[in-house]
Amino acid sequence: MSFLDQLNPQQREAVETTEGPVLILAGAGSGKTRVITYRIAYLIEHMGVMPESILAMTFTNKAAAEMGERVEKLVGGLSIAKPVISTFHSFCVRVLRRDIEALQIPSATPGQPPIGHTKKFVIYDESDQQSVVKSVMKRLGLDDKQLTPRTVLSRISWAKNHMLDPQELYLQSADPKTEKIAHLFEEYRKELRKANALDFDDLLLEATRLLKTSAPVREYYNRRFQYLLIDEYQDTNRPQYELMRMLAGTRHNVCAVGDEDQSIYSWRGADIRNILEFEKDFPEANIIRLEQNYRSTQNILEAASSVVANNIRRKGKNLWTSRQGGTKIGYYEAPDGENEALFAADHIAKYLREAARAENSGGETPRAAVLYRTNSQSRLFEEAMRRYGLKYKVVGGFSFYERAEIKDMISYLKVIQNPDDSISLLRVINTPSRGIGKGTIETLEHLALETGLSLWGALGEAIRRQLVPPRALAALKSFQQLIVDAQAMLAGTFVERLEETAGTETVARASAPASPEAGIEMTPEGDAAAFDPNEFENTAFDFGGAYTGRVEEIAANESSAGVPPAATREEDRASGTLAGQPEAGATSDLLKFLIDRTGYIKLLEDEDTPEAFSRIENLRELVNASMDSRDRGETLDQFLDHAALISDADDYDERSQITLMSLHAAKGLEFQLVFLSGLEEGLFPHSRTMLEPDDVEEERRLCYVGMTRAMDQLILTRAVYRRRYGTDLPEASVPSRFLEEVPLQLIEELGGRRSRAGMGASHVGTTTLGRPAGRSVSAYDADAHYSYEDEDQSASWKGRGGVPASPSRQKPTASAQPYNSIENIAEFFASRGKKFSVPKTPVAEPTGKRGFRPGQKVRHPKYGEGTVYQREGEGEEAKITVQFPRFGLKKLVEKYAQLERA
């Protein structure tokens, strides 16, 4: 039997259409890898094409190896020669090693070698690139703290992916920062040329330039490769597209395989126009759609197709499967993020138990995945899996507590708790960079060895004896001040420390920031950065019992293990006597203080890369974790113990049946059970994509990719309230627009006590926004809102049936001042007979436009541009909810919001 008989009609047509340009639109799970490999085998076995004249290019070494193995199995005995199956970068290296010297130009100086790269060029990795940029910046006298090498390289890579040279980047620049980067780009390029080096972007650019400028080289490769196949065509960038055009020659025997609905890498430079405009480039092209799905049930396919059908930039496909019907799409609306994670863990545990019984009867090994939009979401799921004793693996990144920025902050906390922890001290003493170099650290280590002191003791001794240069001495004093201030916060004696160490001038300065969270700068060398109180609101909140069953069992286990029961913790919290430390600073306050004073987030924001924003989200999620710790009544040492146990390597098991991963990392994989979590506006779709329709379409494609990873069962989840950016009070979330796009008849409610209000009609401008879907006004106060701008209004959480919640969990009223407020500081000094006047601040009249409606674009003086999602009330009491791309949802009193039309 011919291998062609194993193909369906559309697959067979794609394999047998060998001449001329062909675009194969391969839907999710439609067998595109089989089509590519069978097409290569067909060309060799049936068409008599020499294997070495076939070139297939893909994106990963793993995919290239898999294709090669499949082709070998199909035609292994027919020829010694093999087709060239390679990644783009590997192919370009091969081309450049052979012919890069064709790009050289003669030197103007007689007797000098030509100018340009030689065949012995080296390839610089990211570390090498950063070293080059650092040296260039140092030579030009640029501060690498104001403009980090990582930021520079990110922008240079962006320019290269769009085929812009330094001059073009300079001409397009709209700010001084981009102009500097353009100059650095030019110098960076000179340094690489001088070192006979190329970076990864250069491999594509130089290979493309070679084929464009050297006719003999181009003709050689056009003769050599008569058939060209390109996998994942929707993910190609501009240089890869140009490379394909050059290699296609005059025959145009190009077979591009891809799916425009799975184009999710624009942030890496991928250009969806390459696949959408294929017919424009090749008018004679054949378009073949692979629409039979071999992975998912019909219900999953219909749901995913209904979501992605809302995109405009697509060619369209009608996926179908022989697996008719199937389980309906599950939908669970959790009261908060922790409950969402516990529900997923509970459901997966039951699924694996049932599947294990089926496996013993001859079924396949069960596998489940939890997919999320950002890596910071993994924390709650990791903790939930651990509580259920489930083995899991985190793909596409480290386990939450193993990430560098998290380990940095945990190390800070360890030093505050125990300054003699030299390992943690060494990690953070110059993180972020504060001018404490290797020489200074070696001096401290020698001093510690000579005196028998710990490194912390040696640091104090070095300051006292002034054993290091003045600049390093100032940096050590700043670091010491930071740790001592944080210890004072932990002990609840921060105000007393102000009085003891600051003097009259410091007291005068204290009247401005007023609180430890404001990052009072104690010395000129302090590392304080501007503190944003909107990122960390100072209020408290609780959900009450919303999830039963297995969670009750866990609570019972905690009680038997010596964990105080919830009621006891509530009493402790109400009386302010957590663990016998009255008025002691909470771990969350310490983290906010550290993030502020070290300027950690500010540095990452200045870096302005996708990786930096991901790290910022991780840091904010760590503050959220400390809030959860506070709600459990834990002290700092208990929080650190919890973090250490969660990050235990025993939890990471490569052979585990449960995978936690981001949606981007899930592409190309499949699982019997998939949880698609965090379906909330601002989270998924992400807030940074909200202002551009093309970006929202990519988020929708990402949702489609996540949904089509499921083989048998797909469950969509969201949290009604979720902690954001370290706020004490969880914010009400808005159901993701993608939930509304799933047909109602395909949905099955899980949990049994919520209605579909949050998924039915459009949420924009409706009363469902700002209140959990399916809850009555009696259950959730209609005027409840949780935003910094609005916190002077007394909104309270109510339990079911309108019963007020525990007083200890209610939002503080306007009259209740935090212990570190300016009023309480003034009262403190007054009680000691010292004068401390509170400056009178004139109250400005409200400014800004009014009357905004859902869908309108607005501009806020602090948050920038945003989109109005809901309006509540009219006149003086009107409130509006706005989605800001970098700050999430904010509920504002319109009168005071200072909004303008964007």
Coordinates of C-alpha atoms in Angstrom, one line a residue, residues 23-25 233-234 236 257-260 263 271-279 315:
L23 CA 0.0 27.8 0.3
I24 CA -1.3 25.1 2.6
L25 CA -3.5 26.5 5.3
Y233 CA 5.0 30.4 7.5
Q234 CA 2.8 32.6 9.7
T236 CA 8.2 34.4 9.5
V257 CA 2.6 25.7 5.3
G258 CA 1.0 27.6 8.1
D259 CA -2.1 28.8 9.8
E260 CA -2.8 32.5 10.1
S263 CA 0.3 33.7 14.3
D271 CA 4.6 39.4 10.3
I272 CA 1.2 37.9 9.6
R273 CA 1.1 39.8 6.3
N274 CA 3.5 37.3 4.9
I275 CA 0.8 34.5 4.9
L276 CA -2.2 36.8 4.3
E277 CA -0.6 38.3 1.2
F278 CA 0.9 35.1 -0.3
E279 CA -1.3 35.3 -3.4
K315 CA -8.4 33.7 5.4

